[in-house]
CSV table of N, CA and C in Angstrom, one decimal:
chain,number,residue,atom,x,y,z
A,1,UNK,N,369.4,177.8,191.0
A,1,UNK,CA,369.5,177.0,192.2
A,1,UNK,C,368.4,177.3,193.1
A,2,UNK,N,367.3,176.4,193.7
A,2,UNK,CA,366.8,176.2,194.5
A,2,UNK,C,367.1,176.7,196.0
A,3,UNK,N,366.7,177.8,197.0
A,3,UNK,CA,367.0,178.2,197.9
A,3,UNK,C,365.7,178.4,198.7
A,4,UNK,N,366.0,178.4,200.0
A,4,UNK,CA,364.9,178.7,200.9
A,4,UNK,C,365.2,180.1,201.5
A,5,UNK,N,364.5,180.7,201.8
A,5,UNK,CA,364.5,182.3,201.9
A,5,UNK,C,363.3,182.9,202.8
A,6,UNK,N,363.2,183.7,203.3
A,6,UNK,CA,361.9,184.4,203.3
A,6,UNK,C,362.1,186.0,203.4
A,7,UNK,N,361.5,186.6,202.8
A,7,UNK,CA,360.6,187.8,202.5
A,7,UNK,C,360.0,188.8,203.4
A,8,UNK,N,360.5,189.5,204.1
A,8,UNK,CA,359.5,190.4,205.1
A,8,UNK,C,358.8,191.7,204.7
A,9,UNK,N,357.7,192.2,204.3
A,9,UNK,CA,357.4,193.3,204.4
A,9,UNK,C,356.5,193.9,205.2
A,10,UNK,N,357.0,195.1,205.4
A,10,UNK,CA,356.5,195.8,206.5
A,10,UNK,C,355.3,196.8,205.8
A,11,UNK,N,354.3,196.6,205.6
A,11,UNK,CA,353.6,197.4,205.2
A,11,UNK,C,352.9,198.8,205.8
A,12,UNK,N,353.5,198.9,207.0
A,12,UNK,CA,353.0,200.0,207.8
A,12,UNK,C,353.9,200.7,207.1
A,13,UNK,N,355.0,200.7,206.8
A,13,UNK,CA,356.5,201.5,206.4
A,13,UNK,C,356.3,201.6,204.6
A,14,UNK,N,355.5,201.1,204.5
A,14,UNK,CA,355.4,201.5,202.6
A,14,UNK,C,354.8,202.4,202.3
A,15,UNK,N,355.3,203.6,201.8
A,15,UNK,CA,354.8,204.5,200.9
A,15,UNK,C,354.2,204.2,199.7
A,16,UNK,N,354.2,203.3,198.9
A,16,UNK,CA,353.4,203.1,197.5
A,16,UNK,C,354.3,203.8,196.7
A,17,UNK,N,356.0,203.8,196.9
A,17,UNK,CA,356.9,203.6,195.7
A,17,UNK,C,356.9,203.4,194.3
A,18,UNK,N,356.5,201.5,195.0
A,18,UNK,CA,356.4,200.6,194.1
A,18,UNK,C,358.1,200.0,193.3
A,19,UNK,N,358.8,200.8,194.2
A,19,UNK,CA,360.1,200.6,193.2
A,19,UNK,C,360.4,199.0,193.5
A,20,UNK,N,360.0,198.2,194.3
A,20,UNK,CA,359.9,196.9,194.5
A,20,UNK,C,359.5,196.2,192.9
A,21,UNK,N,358.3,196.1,192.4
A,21,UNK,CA,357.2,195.9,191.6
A,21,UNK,C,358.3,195.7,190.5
A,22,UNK,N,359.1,196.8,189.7
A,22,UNK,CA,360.1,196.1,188.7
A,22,UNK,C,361.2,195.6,188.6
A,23,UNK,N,361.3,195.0,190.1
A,23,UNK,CA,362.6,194.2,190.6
A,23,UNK,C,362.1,192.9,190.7
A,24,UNK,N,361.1,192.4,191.5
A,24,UNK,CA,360.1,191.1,191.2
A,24,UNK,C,359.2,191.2,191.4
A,25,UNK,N,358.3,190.5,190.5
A,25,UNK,CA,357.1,190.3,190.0
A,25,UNK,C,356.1,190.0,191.3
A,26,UNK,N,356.6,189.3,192.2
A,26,UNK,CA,355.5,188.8,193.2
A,26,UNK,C,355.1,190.3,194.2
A,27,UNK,N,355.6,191.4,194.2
A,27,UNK,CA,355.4,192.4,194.2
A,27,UNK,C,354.5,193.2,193.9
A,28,UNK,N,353.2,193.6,194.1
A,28,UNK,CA,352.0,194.0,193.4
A,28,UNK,C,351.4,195.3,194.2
A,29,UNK,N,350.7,196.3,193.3
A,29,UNK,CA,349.7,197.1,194.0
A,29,UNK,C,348.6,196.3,194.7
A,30,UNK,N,348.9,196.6,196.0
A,30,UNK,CA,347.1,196.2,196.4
A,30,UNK,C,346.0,197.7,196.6
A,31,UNK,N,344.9,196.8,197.0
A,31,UNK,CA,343.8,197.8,196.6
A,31,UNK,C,343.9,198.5,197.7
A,32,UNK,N,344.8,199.1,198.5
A,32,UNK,CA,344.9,200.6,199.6
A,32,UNK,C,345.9,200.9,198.6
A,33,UNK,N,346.9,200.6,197.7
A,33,UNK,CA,347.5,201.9,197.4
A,33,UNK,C,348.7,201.0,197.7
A,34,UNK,N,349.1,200.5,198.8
A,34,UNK,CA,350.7,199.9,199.5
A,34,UNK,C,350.8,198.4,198.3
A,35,UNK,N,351.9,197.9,198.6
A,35,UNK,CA,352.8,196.9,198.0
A,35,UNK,C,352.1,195.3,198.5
A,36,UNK,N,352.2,194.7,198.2
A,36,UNK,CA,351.7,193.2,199.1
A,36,UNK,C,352.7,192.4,198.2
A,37,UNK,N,352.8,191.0,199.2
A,37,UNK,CA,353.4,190.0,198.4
A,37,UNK,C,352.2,188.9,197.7
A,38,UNK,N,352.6,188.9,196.7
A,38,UNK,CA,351.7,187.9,195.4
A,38,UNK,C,352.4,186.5,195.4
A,39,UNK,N,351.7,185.8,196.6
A,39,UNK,CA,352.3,184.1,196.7
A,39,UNK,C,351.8,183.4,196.4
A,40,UNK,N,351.0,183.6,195.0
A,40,UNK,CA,350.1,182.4,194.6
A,40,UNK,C,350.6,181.6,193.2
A,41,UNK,N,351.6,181.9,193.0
A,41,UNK,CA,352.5,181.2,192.0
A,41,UNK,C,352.8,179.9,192.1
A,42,UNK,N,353.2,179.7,191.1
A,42,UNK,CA,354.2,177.6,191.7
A,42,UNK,C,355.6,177.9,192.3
A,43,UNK,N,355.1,178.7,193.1
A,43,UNK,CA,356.9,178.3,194.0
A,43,UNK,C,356.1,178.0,195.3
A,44,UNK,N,357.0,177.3,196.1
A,44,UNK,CA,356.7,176.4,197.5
A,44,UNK,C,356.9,178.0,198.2
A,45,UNK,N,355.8,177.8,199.3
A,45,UNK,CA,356.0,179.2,200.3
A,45,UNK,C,355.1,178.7,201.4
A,46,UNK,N,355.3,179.7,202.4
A,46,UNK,CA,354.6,179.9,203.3
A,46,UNK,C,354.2,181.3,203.8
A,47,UNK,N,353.2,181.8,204.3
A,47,UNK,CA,352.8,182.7,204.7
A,47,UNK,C,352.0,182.9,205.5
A,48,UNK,N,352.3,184.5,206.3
A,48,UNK,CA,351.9,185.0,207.5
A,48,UNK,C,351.8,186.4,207.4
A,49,UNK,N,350.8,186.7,208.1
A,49,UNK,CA,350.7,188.5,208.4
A,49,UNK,C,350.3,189.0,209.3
A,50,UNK,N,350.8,189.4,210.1
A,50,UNK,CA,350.6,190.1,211.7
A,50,UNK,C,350.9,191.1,211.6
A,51,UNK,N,350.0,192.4,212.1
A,51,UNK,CA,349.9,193.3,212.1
A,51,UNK,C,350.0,194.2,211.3
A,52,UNK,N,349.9,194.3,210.1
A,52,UNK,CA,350.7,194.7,208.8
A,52,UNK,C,351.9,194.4,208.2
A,53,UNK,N,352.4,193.1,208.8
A,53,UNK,CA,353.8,192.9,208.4
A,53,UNK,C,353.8,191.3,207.6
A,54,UNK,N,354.2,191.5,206.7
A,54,UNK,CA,354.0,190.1,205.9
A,54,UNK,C,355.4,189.4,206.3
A,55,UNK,N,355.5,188.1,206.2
A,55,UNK,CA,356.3,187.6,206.6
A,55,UNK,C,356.0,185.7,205.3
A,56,UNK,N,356.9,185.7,204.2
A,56,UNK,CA,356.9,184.7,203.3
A,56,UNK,C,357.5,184.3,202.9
A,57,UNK,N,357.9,182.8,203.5
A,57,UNK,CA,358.8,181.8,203.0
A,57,UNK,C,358.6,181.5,201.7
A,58,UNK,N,360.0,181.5,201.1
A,58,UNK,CA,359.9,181.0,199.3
A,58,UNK,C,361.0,180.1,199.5
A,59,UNK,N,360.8,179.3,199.0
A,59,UNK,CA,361.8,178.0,198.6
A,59,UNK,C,361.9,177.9,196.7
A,60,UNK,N,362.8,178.7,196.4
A,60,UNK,CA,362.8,178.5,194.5
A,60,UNK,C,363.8,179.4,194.0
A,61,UNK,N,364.6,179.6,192.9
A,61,UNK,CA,365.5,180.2,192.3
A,61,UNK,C,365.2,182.1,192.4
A,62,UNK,N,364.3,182.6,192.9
A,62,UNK,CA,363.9,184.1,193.1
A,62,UNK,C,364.9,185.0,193.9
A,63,UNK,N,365.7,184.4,194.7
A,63,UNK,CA,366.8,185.2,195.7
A,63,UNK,C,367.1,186.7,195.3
A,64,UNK,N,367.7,186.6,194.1
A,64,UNK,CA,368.1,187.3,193.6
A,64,UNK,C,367.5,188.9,193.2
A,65,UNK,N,366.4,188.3,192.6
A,65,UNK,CA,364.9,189.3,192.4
A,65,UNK,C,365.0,190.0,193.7
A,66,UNK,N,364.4,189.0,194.9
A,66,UNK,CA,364.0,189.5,196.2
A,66,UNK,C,364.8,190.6,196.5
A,67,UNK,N,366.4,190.3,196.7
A,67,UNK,CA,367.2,191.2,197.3
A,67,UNK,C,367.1,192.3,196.4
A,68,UNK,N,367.2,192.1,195.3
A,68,UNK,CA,367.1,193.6,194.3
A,68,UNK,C,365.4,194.6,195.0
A,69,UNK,N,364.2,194.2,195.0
A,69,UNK,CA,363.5,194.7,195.4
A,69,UNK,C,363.9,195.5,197.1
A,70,UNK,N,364.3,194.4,197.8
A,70,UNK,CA,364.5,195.2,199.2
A,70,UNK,C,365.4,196.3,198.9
A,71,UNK,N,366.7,195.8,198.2
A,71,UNK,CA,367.7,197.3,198.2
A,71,UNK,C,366.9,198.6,197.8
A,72,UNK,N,365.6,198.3,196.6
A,72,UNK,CA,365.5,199.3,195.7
A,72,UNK,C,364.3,200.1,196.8
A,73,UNK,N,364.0,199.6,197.5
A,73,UNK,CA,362.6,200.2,198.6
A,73,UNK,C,363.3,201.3,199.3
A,74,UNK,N,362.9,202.6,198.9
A,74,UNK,CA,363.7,203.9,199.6
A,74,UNK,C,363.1,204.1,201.2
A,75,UNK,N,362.5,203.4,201.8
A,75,UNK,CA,362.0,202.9,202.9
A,75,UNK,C,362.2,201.8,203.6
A,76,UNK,N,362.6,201.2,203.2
A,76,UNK,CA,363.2,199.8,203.8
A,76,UNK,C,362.1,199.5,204.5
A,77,UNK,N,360.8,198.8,203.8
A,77,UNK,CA,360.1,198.2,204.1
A,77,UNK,C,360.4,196.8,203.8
A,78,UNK,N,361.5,196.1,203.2
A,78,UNK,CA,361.2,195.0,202.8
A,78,UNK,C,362.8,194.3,203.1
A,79,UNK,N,362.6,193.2,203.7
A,79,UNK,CA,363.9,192.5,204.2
A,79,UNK,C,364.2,190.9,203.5
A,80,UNK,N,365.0,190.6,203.4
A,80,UNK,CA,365.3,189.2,203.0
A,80,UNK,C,366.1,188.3,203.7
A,81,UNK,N,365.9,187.5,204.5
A,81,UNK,CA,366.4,186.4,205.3
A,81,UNK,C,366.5,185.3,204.8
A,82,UNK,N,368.1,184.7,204.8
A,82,UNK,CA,368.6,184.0,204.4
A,82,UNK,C,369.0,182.9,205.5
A,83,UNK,N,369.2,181.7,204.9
A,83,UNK,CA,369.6,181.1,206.1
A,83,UNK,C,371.4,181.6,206.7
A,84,UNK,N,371.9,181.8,205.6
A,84,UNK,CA,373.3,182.4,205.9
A,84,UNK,C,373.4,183.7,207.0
A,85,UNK,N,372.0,184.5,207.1
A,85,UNK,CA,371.9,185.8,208.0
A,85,UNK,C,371.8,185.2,209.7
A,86,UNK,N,371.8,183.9,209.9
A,86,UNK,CA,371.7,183.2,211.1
A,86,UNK,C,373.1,183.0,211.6
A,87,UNK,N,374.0,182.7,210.3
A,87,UNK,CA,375.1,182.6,211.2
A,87,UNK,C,375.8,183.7,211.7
């Protein structure tokens, strides 16, 4: 099922884990060492980064992935907002 979502990571708060990375794929080393989101896929998104903080809309069947990465981040660098988190 098709969901709209978005993705927060805080990159100032990443230690380079990586325990994100085998929970979903869009999850990558970048070249400092920290985590980044990889939104160049065919899923519908949007994206933004202010100040080290990524902030990306996904609209596609991924939900699931996402939340497994945020739980698995022993830093809680990475959040998942749902439209259900508004009510």
């Amino acid at each position: 099922m098709t969901t709209e979502y978005q993705v927060r990571l805080d990159r100032n708060a990443c230690d380079g884990v990586f325990a994100c990375l085998v929970r979903d794929d869009r999850f990558v080393e970048a070249s400092d060492g920290l985590a980044t989101i990889d939104w160049s896929g065919d899923y519908s998104h949007q994206e933004c980064e202010v100040s080290g903080k990524q902030l990306v809309t996904f609209t596609d069947d991924q939900l699931t992935a996402a939340k497994k990465a945020a739980r698995a981040c022993p830093v809680d660098a990475i959040e998942v907002l749902t439209e259900e988190d508004d009510e």
